[in-house]
Short mmCIF file of C-alpha atoms in Angstrom, two decimals:
data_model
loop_
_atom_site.label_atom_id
_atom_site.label_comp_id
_atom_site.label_asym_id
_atom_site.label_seq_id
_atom_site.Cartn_x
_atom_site.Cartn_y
_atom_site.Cartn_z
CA UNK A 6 0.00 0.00 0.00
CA UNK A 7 2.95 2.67 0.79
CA UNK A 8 4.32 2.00 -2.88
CA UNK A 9 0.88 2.62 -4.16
CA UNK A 10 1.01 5.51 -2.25
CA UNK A 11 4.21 6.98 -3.65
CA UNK A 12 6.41 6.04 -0.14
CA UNK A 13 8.08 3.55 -0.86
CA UNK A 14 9.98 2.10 -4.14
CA UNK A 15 9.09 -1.66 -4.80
CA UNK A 16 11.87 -3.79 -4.01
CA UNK A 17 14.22 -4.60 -6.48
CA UNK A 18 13.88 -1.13 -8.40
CA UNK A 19 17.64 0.12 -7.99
CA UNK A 20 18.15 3.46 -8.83
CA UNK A 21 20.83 5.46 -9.59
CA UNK A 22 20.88 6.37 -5.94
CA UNK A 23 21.70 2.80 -5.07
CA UNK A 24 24.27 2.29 -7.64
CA UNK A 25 26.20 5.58 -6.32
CA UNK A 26 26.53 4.38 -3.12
CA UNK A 27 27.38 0.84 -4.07
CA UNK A 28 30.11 2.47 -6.25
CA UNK A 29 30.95 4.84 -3.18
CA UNK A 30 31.37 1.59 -0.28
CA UNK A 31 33.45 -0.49 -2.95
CA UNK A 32 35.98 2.81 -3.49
CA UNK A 33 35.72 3.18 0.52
CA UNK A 34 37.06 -0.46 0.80
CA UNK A 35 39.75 0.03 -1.67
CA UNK A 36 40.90 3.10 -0.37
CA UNK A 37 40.80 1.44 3.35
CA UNK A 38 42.80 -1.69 2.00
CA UNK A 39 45.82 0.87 0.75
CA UNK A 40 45.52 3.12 4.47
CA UNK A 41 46.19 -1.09 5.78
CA UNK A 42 49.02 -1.51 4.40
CA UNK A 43 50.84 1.73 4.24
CA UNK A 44 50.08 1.03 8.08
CA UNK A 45 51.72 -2.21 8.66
CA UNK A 46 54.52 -1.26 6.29
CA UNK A 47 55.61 2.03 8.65
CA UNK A 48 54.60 -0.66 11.64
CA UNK A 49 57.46 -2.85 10.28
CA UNK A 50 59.70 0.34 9.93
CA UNK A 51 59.14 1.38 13.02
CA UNK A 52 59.49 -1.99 15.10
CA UNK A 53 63.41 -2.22 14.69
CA UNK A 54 66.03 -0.19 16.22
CA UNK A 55 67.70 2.35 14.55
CA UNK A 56 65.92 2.85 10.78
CA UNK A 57 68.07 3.45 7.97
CA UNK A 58 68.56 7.31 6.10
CA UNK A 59 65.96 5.58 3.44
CA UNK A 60 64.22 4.31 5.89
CA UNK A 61 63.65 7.71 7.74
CA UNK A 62 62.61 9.32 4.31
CA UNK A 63 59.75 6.41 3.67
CA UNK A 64 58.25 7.04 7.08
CA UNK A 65 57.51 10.49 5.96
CA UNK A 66 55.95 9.11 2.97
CA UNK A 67 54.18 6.38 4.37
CA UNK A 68 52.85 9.21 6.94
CA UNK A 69 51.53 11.83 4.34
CA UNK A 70 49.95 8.84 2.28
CA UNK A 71 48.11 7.85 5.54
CA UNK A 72 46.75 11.02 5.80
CA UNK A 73 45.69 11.05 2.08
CA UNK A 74 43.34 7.83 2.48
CA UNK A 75 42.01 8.96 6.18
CA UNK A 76 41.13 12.55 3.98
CA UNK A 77 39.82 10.34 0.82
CA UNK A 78 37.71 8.16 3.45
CA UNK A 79 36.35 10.78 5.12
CA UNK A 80 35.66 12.44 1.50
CA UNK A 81 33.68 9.54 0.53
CA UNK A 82 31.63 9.02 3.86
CA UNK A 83 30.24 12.76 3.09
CA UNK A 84 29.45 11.36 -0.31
CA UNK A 85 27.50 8.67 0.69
CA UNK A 86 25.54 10.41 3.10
CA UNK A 87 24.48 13.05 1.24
CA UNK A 88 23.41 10.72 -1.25
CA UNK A 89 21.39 8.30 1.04
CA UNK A 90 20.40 11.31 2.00
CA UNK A 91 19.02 12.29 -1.23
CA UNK A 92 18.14 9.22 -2.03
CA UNK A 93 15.58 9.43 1.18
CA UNK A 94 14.06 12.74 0.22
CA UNK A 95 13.13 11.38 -3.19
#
C-alpha cells in the first residue's frame, strides 16, 4: 500500500541512488585496504632499532599517504551520506 502511495519504491527497483553508493562503499574499501598496508609497512619500519637514512625518508611518505586515504575516506563518507540522503528525500 505505501508504494501505491508513492512512499516507498518496490523492491528490487535500484536506482541510480543505489548504484552511487554501491560504487561509493566499494571505493571506501579500496581506499581502506591501501591506508592497511601503508600502516603495517611504517609498523614494520618502526618496530626495529635504529631505521636506515631511506628508511627515515619512507616514514615520511608512508605518513603523508596515511593522511591522504584517512582525507579520501572521510571524502567519501560525506558522499554517501548526502546521497542516502538524497536518495531518502526522493
Amino acid at each position: 500500500m505505501a508504494h501505491l502511495n508513492g512512499d516507498l519504491a518496490l523492491p528490487g527497483q535500484r536506482t541510480s541512488h543505489d548504484d552511487l553508493i554501491d560504487e561509493l562503499a566499494a571505493l571506501r574499501f579500496q581506499v581502506a585496504a591501501i591506508g592497511k598496508n601503508v600502516n603495517q609497512i611504517a609498523f614494520k619500519l618502526n618496530s626495529g632499532g635504529h631505521p636506515h637514512p631511506v628508511d627515515i625518508s619512507l616514514l615520511g611518505e608512508a605518513r603523508r599517504v596515511l593522511g591522504l586515504a584517512r582525507d579520501a575516506a572521510t571524502s567519501i563518507d560525506v558522499a554517501s551520506d548526502k546521497t542516502a540522503t538524497s536518495k531518502a528525500a526522493a
